[in-house]
CSV table of C-alpha atoms in Angstrom, one decimal:
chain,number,residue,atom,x,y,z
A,1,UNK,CA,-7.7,-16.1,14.3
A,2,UNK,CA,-6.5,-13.5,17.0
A,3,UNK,CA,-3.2,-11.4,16.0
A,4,UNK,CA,-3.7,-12.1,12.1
A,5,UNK,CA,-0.1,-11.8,10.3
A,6,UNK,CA,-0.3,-10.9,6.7
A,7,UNK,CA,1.9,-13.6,4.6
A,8,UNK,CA,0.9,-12.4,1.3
A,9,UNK,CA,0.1,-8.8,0.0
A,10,UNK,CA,-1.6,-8.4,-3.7
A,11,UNK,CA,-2.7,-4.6,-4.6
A,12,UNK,CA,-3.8,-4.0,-7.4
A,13,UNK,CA,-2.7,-6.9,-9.8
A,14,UNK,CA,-3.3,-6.8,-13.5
A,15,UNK,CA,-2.5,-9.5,-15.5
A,16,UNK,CA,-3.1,-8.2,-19.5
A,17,UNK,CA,-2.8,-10.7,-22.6
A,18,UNK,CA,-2.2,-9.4,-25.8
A,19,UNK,CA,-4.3,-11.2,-28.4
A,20,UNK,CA,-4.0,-9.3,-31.2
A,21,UNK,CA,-2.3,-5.9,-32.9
A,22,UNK,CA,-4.7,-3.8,-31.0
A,23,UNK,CA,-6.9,-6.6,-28.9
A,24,UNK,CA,-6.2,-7.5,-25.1
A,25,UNK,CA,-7.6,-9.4,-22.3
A,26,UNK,CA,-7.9,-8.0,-19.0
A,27,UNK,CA,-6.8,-11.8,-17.2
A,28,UNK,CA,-6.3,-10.1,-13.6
A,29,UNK,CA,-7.7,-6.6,-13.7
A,30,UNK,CA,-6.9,-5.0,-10.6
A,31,UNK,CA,-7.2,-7.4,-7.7
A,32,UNK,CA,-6.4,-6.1,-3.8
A,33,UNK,CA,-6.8,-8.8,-1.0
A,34,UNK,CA,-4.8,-10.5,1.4
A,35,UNK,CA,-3.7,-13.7,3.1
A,36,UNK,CA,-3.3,-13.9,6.6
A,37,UNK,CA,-0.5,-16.5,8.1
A,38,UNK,CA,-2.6,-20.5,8.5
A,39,UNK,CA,-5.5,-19.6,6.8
A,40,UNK,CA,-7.2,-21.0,3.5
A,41,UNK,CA,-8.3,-18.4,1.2
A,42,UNK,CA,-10.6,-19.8,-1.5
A,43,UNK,CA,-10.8,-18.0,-5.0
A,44,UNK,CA,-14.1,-18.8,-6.8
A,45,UNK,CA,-15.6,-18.0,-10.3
A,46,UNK,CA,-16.4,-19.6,-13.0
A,47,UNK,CA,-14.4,-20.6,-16.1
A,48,UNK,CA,-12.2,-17.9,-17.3
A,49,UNK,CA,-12.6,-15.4,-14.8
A,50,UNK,CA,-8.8,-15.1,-14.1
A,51,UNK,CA,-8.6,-17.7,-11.4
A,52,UNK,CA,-6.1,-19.8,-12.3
A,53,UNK,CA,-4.3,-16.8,-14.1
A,54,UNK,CA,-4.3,-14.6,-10.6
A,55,UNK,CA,-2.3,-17.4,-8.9
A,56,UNK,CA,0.3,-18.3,-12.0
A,57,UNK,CA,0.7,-14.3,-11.3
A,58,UNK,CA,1.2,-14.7,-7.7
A,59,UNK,CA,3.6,-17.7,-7.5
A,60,UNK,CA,6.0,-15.7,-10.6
A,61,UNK,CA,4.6,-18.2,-13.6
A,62,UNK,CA,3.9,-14.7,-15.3
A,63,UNK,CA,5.6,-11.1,-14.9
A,64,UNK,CA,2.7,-9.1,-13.6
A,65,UNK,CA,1.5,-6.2,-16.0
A,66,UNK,CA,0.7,-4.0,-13.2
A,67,UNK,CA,0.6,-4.2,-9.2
A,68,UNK,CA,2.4,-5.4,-6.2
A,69,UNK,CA,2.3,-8.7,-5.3
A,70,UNK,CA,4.4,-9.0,-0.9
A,71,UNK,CA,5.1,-11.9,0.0
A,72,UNK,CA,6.7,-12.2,4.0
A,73,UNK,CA,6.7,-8.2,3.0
A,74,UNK,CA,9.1,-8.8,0.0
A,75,UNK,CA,8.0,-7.4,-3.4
A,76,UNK,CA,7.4,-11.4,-5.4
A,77,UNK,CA,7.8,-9.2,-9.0
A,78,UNK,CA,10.9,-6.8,-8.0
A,79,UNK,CA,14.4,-7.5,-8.8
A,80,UNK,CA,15.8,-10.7,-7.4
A,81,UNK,CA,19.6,-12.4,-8.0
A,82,UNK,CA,19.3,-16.1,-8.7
A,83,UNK,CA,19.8,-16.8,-4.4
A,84,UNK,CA,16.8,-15.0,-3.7
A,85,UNK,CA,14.7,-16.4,-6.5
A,86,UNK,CA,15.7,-19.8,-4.8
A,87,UNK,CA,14.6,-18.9,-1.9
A,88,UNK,CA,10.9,-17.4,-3.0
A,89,UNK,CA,10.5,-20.8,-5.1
A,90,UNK,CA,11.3,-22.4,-1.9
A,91,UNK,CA,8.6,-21.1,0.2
A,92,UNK,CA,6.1,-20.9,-2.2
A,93,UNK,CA,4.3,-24.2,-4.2
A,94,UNK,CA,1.8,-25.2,-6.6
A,95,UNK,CA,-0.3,-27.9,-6.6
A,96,UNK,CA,-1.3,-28.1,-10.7
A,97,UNK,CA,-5.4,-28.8,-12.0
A,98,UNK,CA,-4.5,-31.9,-13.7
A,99,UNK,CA,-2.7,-34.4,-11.9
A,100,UNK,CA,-2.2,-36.4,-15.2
A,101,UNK,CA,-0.3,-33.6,-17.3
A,102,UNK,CA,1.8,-31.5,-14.4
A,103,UNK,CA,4.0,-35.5,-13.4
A,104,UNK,CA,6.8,-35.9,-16.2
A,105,UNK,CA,5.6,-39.8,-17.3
A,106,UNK,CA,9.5,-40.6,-17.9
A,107,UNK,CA,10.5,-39.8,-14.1
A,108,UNK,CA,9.8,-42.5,-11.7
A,109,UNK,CA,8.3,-41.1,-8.6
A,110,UNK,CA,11.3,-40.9,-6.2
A,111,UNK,CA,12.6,-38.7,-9.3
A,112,UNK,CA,9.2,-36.5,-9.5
A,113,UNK,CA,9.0,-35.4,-5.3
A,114,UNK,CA,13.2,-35.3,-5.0
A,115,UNK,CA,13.3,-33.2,-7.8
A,116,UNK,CA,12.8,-29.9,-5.5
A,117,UNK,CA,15.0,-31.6,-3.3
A,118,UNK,CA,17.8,-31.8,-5.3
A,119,UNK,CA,17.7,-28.3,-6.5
A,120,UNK,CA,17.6,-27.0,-2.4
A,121,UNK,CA,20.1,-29.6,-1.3
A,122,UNK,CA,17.8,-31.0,1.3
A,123,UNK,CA,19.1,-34.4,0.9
A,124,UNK,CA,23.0,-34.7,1.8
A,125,UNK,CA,23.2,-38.6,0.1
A,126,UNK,CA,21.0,-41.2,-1.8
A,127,UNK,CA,20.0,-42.8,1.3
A,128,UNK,CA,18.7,-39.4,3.1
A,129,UNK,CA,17.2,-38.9,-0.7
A,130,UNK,CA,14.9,-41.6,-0.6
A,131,UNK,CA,14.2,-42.2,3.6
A,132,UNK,CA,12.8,-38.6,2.8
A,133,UNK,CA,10.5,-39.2,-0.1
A,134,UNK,CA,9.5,-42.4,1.5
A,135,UNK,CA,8.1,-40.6,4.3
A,136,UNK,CA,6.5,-38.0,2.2
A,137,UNK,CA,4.5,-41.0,0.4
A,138,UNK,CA,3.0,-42.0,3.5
A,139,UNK,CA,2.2,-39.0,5.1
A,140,UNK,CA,-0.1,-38.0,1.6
A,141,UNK,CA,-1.3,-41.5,2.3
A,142,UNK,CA,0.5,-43.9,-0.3
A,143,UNK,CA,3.1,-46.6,0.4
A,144,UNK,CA,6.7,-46.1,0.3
A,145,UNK,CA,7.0,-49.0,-2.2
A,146,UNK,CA,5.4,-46.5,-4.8
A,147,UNK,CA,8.3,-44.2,-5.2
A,148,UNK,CA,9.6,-47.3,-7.5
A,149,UNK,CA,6.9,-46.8,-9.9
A,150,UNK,CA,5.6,-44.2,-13.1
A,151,UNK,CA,3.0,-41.7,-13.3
A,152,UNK,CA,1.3,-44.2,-15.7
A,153,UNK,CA,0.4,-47.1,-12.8
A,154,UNK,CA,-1.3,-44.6,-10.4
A,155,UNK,CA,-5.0,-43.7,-10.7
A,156,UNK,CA,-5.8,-39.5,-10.6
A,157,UNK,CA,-6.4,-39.5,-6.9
A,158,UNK,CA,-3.2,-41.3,-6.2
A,159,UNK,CA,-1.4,-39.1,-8.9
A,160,UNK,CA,-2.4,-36.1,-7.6
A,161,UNK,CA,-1.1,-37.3,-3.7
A,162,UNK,CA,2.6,-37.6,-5.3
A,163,UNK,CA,1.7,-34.1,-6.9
A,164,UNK,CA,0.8,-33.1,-2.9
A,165,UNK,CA,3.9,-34.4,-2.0
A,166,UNK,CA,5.8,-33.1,-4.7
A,167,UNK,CA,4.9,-29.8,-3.2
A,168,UNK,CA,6.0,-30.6,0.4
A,169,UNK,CA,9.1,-31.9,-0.5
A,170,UNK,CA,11.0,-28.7,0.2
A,171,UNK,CA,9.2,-27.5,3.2
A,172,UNK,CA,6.9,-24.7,1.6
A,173,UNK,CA,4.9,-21.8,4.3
A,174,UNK,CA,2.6,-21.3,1.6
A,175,UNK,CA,1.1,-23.1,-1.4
A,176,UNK,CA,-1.2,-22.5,-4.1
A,177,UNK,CA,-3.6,-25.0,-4.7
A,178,UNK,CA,-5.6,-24.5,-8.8
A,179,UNK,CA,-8.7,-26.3,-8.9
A,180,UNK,CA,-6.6,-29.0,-7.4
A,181,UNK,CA,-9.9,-31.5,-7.0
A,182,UNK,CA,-11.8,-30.6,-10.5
A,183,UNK,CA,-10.1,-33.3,-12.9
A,184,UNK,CA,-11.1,-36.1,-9.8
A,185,UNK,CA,-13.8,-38.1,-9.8
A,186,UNK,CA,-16.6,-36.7,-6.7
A,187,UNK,CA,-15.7,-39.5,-4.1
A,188,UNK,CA,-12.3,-38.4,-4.3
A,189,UNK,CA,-12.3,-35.4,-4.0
A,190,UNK,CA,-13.6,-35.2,-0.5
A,191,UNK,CA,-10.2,-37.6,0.5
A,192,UNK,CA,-7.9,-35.4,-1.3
A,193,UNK,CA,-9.6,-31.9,0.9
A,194,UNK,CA,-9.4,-33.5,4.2
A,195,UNK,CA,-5.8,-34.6,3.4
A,196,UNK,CA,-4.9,-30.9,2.2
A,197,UNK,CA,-6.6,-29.8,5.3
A,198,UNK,CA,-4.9,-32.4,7.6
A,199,UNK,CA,-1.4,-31.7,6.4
A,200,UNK,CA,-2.0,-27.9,7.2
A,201,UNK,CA,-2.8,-28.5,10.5
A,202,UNK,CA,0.7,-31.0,11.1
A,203,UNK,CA,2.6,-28.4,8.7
A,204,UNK,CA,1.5,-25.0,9.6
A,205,UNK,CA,0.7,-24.2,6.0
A,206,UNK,CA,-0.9,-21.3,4.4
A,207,UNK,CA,-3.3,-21.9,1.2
A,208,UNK,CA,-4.4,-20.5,-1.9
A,209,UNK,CA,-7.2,-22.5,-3.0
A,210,UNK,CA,-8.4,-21.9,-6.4
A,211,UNK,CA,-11.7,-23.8,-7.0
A,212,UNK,CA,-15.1,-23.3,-9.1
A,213,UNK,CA,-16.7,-25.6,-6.6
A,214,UNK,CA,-18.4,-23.4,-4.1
A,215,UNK,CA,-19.5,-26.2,-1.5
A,216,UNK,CA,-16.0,-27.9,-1.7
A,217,UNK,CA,-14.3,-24.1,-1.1
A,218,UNK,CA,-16.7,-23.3,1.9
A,219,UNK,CA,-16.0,-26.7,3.5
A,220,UNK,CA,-11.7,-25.9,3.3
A,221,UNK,CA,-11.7,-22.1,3.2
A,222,UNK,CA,-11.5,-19.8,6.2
A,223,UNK,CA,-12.1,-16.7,3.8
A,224,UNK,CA,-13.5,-16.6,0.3
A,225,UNK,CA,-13.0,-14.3,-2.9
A,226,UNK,CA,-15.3,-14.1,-5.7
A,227,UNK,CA,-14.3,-13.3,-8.8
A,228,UNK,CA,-16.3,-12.2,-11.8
A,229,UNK,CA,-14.1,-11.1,-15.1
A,230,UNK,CA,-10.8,-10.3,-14.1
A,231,UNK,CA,-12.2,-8.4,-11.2
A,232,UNK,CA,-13.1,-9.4,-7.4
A,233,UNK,CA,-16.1,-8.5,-6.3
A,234,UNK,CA,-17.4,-10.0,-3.0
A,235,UNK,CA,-14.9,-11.3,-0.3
A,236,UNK,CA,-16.2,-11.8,3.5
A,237,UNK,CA,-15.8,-15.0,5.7
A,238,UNK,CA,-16.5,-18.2,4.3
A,239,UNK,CA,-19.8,-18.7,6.5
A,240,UNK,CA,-20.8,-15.5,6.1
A,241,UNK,CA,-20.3,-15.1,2.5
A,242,UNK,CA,-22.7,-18.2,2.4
A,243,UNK,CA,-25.3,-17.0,4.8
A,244,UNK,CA,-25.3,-13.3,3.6
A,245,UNK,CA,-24.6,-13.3,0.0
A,246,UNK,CA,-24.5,-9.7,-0.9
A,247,UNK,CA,-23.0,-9.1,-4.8
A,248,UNK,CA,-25.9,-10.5,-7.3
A,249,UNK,CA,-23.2,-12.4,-8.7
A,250,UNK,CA,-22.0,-14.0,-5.9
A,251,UNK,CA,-26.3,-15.1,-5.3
A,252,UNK,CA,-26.4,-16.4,-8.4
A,253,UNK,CA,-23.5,-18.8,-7.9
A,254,UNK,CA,-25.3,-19.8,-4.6
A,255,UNK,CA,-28.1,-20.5,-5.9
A,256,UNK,CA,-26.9,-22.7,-8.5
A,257,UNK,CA,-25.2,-25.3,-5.8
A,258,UNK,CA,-27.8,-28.7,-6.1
A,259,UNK,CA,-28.7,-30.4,-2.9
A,260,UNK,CA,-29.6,-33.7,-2.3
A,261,UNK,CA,-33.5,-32.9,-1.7
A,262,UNK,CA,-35.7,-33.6,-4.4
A,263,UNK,CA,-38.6,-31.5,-3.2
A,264,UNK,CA,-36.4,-28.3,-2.6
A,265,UNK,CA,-35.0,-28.9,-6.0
A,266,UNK,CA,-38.4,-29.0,-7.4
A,267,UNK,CA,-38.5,-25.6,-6.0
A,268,UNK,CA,-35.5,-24.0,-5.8
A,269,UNK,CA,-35.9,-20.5,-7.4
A,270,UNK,CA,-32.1,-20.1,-9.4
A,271,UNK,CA,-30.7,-16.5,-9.5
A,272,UNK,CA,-29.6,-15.5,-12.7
A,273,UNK,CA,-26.6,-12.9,-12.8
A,274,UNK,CA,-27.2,-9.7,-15.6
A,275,UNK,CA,-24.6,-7.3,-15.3
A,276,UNK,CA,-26.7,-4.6,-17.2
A,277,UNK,CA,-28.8,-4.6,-14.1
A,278,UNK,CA,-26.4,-2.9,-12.3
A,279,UNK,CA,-26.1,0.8,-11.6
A,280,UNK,CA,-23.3,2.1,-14.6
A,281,UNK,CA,-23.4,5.9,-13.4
A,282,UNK,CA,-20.0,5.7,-11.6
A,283,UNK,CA,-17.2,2.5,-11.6
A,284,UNK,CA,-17.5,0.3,-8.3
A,285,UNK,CA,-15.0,0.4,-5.5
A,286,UNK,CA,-14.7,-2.4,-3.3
A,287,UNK,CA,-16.6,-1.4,-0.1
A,288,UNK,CA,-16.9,-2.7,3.9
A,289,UNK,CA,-20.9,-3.5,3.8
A,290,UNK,CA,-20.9,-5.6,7.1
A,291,UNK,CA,-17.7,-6.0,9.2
A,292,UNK,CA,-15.0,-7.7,6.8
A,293,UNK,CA,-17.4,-8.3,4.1
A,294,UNK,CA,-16.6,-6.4,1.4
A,295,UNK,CA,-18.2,-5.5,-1.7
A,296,UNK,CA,-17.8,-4.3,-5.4
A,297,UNK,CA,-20.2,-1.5,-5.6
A,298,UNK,CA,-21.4,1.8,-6.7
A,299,UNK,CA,-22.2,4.6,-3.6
A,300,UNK,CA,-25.8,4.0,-4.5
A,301,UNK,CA,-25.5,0.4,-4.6
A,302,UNK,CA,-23.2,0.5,-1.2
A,303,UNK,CA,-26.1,3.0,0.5
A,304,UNK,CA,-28.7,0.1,-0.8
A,305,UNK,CA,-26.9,-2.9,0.5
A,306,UNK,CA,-26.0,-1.1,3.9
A,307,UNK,CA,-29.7,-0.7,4.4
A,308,UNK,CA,-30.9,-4.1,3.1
A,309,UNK,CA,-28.6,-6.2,5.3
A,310,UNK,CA,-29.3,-3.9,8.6
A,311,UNK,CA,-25.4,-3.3,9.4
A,312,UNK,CA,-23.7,-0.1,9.6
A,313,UNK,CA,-20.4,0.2,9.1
């Protein structure tokens, strides 16, 4: 992409749980990127490494403990009066992980996607109301005669389409999509990607997507994040994250991704990821190894990679 605009801006977000009188999780613990205007970012990690947490931070679900999180160059976390709150929840969506809790079971559907409407006053009558959810079942591939119907009588594919169009139904710029595909079954998960990615390109939509899926998150993403405990440490370009794996971490996720080739399974060598290992003389920065691949690394460690993957920055 040529002339990148920044949409969102996070520096140095923390997100800090207390557990306990004198115990706390480190969630989100100091996270800097950003997300460029009709991309896909993808998030990666496994369980529990502050994922989910980082966008529910992002999107205002949680107060941020520390950091800045810009978004269109406004500060998401500062001061807002109730118009400009409206307006932030307006541009900004979420598409939830589990299509069978985030749809109330008591709404019909025409009730579940209006429901943004009706707080925005995009509809100006019933018949408006429902022409528009109507159309927003067909374009995430249902029928219109659906909107008539309960959460209960849809599969978790179909479920997680009204949940799409749930999101769409106020004409969001960005959206933040958590593990949006892990709670579907694997031949539908492929649908519900190319849909997400087909509805970017008709919408002009910007996304967050939040996966522990690494094959699914290259196959959307334009750039991707790693994260490891709270912390980023590897972020480059989706095929060269893939082709140039840098952060031990980041290898060993790699190198845990099956393919459908029984010999090269038989031989695949898996990478296991020790954090000891690393060099514990001075805390890591993030660092440019090749151009916009950056790194989580000591100055030794940064000298090292520089010299392994023959680029110099």
């Amino acid at each position: 992409m040529s002339e990148k605009q920044k949409l969102l801006e996070i520096q140095n977000l923390k997100q800090h749980f207390k557990t306990g009188k004198h115990s706390v999780v480190k969630a989100v613990d100091g996270l800097t990127f950003d997300i460029y205007k009709g991309e896909t970012f993808g998030l990666v990690g496994e369980s529990g490494c502050g994922k989910s947490t980082t966008g529910r931070t992002i999107i205002r679900l949680y107060d941020a403990t520390d950091g800045e999180v810009y978004f269109n160059g406004e500060n998401v976390h500062g001061k807002k009066d109730r118009a400009e709150l409206k307006k932030f929840n307006r541009e900004m969506q979420m598409i939830f992980q589990d299509p069978y809790a985030s749809l109330n079971p008591r709404m019909k559907v025409l009730d579940i996607i209006a429901e943004g409407m009706d707080i925005h006053g995009l509809a100006e009558n019933e018949k408006q109301r429902k022409a528009r959810v109507q159309e927003l079942l067909e374009t995430v591939g249902l029928n219109k005669e659906h909107a008539n119907r309960y959460p209960h009588e849809f599969s978790g594919g179909q479920r997680q389409r009204i949940g799409i169009a749930r999101a769409l139904a106020v004409d969001p710029s960005f959206i933040i999509a958590d593990e949006p595909i892990s709670a579907l079954d694997v031949s539908i998960q492929a649908q519900v990607v190319n849909l997400l990615k087909k509805l970017q390109r008709e919408h002009n939509l910007t996304y967050l997507f939040i996966a522990h899926d690494l094959s699914m998150v290259k196959y959307i993403s334009d750039r991707i994040g790693v994260m490891y405990f709270g912390k980023m440490v590897e972020l480059a370009d989706a095929d060269d994250l893939y082709k140039h794996p840098i952060h031990p971490y980041t290898q060993s996720l790699l190198s845990a991704i099956p393919l459908p080739d029984p010999d090269y399974e038989r031989s695949r060598e898996r990478f296991t990821y020790d954090p000891n290992d690393h060099d514990t003389s001075e805390q890591p920065e993030f660092r440019e190894v090749r151009p916009g691949h950056w790194v989580s690394c000591t100055t030794k460690e940064f000298e090292h990679y520089k010299k392994e993957h023959g680029v110099t920055v």
